[in-house]
Amino acid sequence: AQSVTQPDARVTVSEGASLQLRCKYSYSGTPYLFWYVQYPRQGLQLLLKYYSGDPVVQGVNGFEAEFSKSNSSFHLRKASVHWSDSAVYFCVLRDRNSNNRIFFGDGTQLVVKP
Amino acid sequence: EAAVTQSPRNKVTVTGGNVTLSCRQTNSHNYMYWYRQDTGHGLRLIHYSYGAGNLQIGDVPDGYKATRTTQEDFFLLLELASPSQTSLYFCASRADSPSYEQYFGPGTRLTVL
């Protein structure tokens, strides 16, 4: 069955440090994968997406993610975080074989310390 | 720019009350969705629709009805609200191929006392 797991409910990093938020998925085949960000009191906004091709995809605000079929992962990275990156990040899978159903991870809350 | 709006932004009702949450999109998207967001559960799909008059059941539909009156408008109805339905509700519309990106509204916080 399709699923998305974000193993870290909360990650705390210092401003200027590098960041990796983990995402593991379960899917037979190659899924469509997304990272969304939710800032306080707002809806979700798309950061980046992977459909095929180059496994490293670039997103907004310096974020990137790397797809790994062998590891069933789609981890999000940023070289140097800013305090304004504090938010909740969701990894999302779209099932291209099942009417494009969407599966959300539970989210990772990122706290950036000044 | 794509836009999804929701109303009201906040709502308080009592157990057994009747609540309607509204969503409007100006994206000309066919698909629209209603989710609830609770701590520890991420977003869970309640209902969705692929056009006016269509309704599809999501993953947590119990206690909810929905109606898609036009391509733009999608309503979520709680006819006998219960405290377990206290949550943050998001509406979204979805672009077609090749993007399939979902555009989310700002959310409605519902409290059932």
PDB file of C-alpha atoms in Angstrom, chain A residues 32 34 36 38 41-46 49 51 88 90 94 99-107, chain B residues 9 31 33 35 37 40-43 45 48 58-59 88 90 94 98-102 104-106:
ATOM      1  CA  TYR A  32       5.310  11.615  -8.095  1.00  0.00           C
ATOM      2  CA  PHE A  34       6.357  16.729  -3.533  1.00  0.00           C
ATOM      3  CA  TYR A  36       5.081  21.383   0.759  1.00  0.00           C
ATOM      4  CA  GLN A  38       3.154  25.338   5.920  1.00  0.00           C
ATOM      5  CA  ARG A  41      -1.572  30.223  10.251  1.00  0.00           C
ATOM      6  CA  GLN A  42      -1.298  29.605   6.525  1.00  0.00           C
ATOM      7  CA  GLY A  43      -2.169  26.911   4.037  1.00  0.00           C
ATOM      8  CA  LEU A  44       0.368  24.640   2.383  1.00  0.00           C
ATOM      9  CA  GLN A  45       2.625  25.929  -0.365  1.00  0.00           C
ATOM     10  CA  LEU A  46       4.600  23.889  -2.873  1.00  0.00           C
ATOM     11  CA  LYS A  49       8.332  18.311  -6.988  1.00  0.00           C
ATOM     12  CA  TYR A  51       8.305  13.454 -11.572  1.00  0.00           C
ATOM     13  CA  VAL A  88       6.029  22.566   9.099  1.00  0.00           C
ATOM     14  CA  PHE A  90       5.134  17.890   4.425  1.00  0.00           C
ATOM     15  CA  ARG A  94       0.818  11.209  -5.682  1.00  0.00           C
ATOM     16  CA  ASN A  99      -6.735   8.390  -9.969  1.00  0.00           C
ATOM     17  CA  ASN A 100      -3.877  10.525  -8.691  1.00  0.00           C
ATOM     18  CA  ARG A 101      -4.721  10.031  -5.027  1.00  0.00           C
ATOM     19  CA  ILE A 102      -2.570  12.072  -2.679  1.00  0.00           C
ATOM     20  CA  PHE A 103      -0.840  10.700   0.414  1.00  0.00           C
ATOM     21  CA  PHE A 104       0.589  13.069   3.029  1.00  0.00           C
ATOM     22  CA  GLY A 105       3.291  12.428   5.553  1.00  0.00           C
ATOM     23  CA  ASP A 106       2.538  13.623   9.075  1.00  0.00           C
ATOM     24  CA  GLY A 107       4.849  16.592   8.699  1.00  0.00           C
TER      25      GLY A 107
ATOM     26  CA  ARG B   9     -11.782  31.433   8.900  1.00  0.00           C
ATOM     27  CA  TYR B  31     -10.484  18.658  -8.795  1.00  0.00           C
ATOM     28  CA  TYR B  33     -10.506  18.521  -1.946  1.00  0.00           C
ATOM     29  CA  TYR B  35      -8.856  17.868   4.330  1.00  0.00           C
ATOM     30  CA  GLN B  37      -5.424  18.616   9.893  1.00  0.00           C
ATOM     31  CA  GLY B  40       0.086  13.931  14.802  1.00  0.00           C
ATOM     32  CA  HIS B  41      -2.014  13.054  11.759  1.00  0.00           C
ATOM     33  CA  GLY B  42      -0.899  15.421   9.049  1.00  0.00           C
ATOM     34  CA  LEU B  43      -3.644  16.062   6.499  1.00  0.00           C
ATOM     35  CA  LEU B  45      -8.710  13.527   3.067  1.00  0.00           C
ATOM     36  CA  TYR B  48     -13.093  15.334  -3.022  1.00  0.00           C
ATOM     37  CA  GLY B  58     -12.027  10.242   0.995  1.00  0.00           C
ATOM     38  CA  ASP B  59     -10.294   8.474   3.837  1.00  0.00           C
ATOM     39  CA  LEU B  88      -8.290  22.773  11.114  1.00  0.00           C
ATOM     40  CA  PHE B  90      -8.221  22.929   4.421  1.00  0.00           C
ATOM     41  CA  ARG B  94      -5.595  20.641  -8.136  1.00  0.00           C
ATOM     42  CA  PRO B  98       1.492  17.845 -16.136  1.00  0.00           C
ATOM     43  CA  SER B  99       1.729  19.823 -12.903  1.00  0.00           C
ATOM     44  CA  TYR B 100      -0.882  18.163 -10.703  1.00  0.00           C
ATOM     45  CA  GLU B 101       0.054  20.745  -8.069  1.00  0.00           C
ATOM     46  CA  GLN B 102      -2.431  21.314  -5.284  1.00  0.00           C
ATOM     47  CA  PHE B 104      -4.460  25.241  -0.688  1.00  0.00           C
ATOM     48  CA  GLY B 105      -6.763  27.699   0.964  1.00  0.00           C
ATOM     49  CA  PRO B 106      -5.807  29.427   4.233  1.00  0.00           C
TER      50      PRO B 106
END
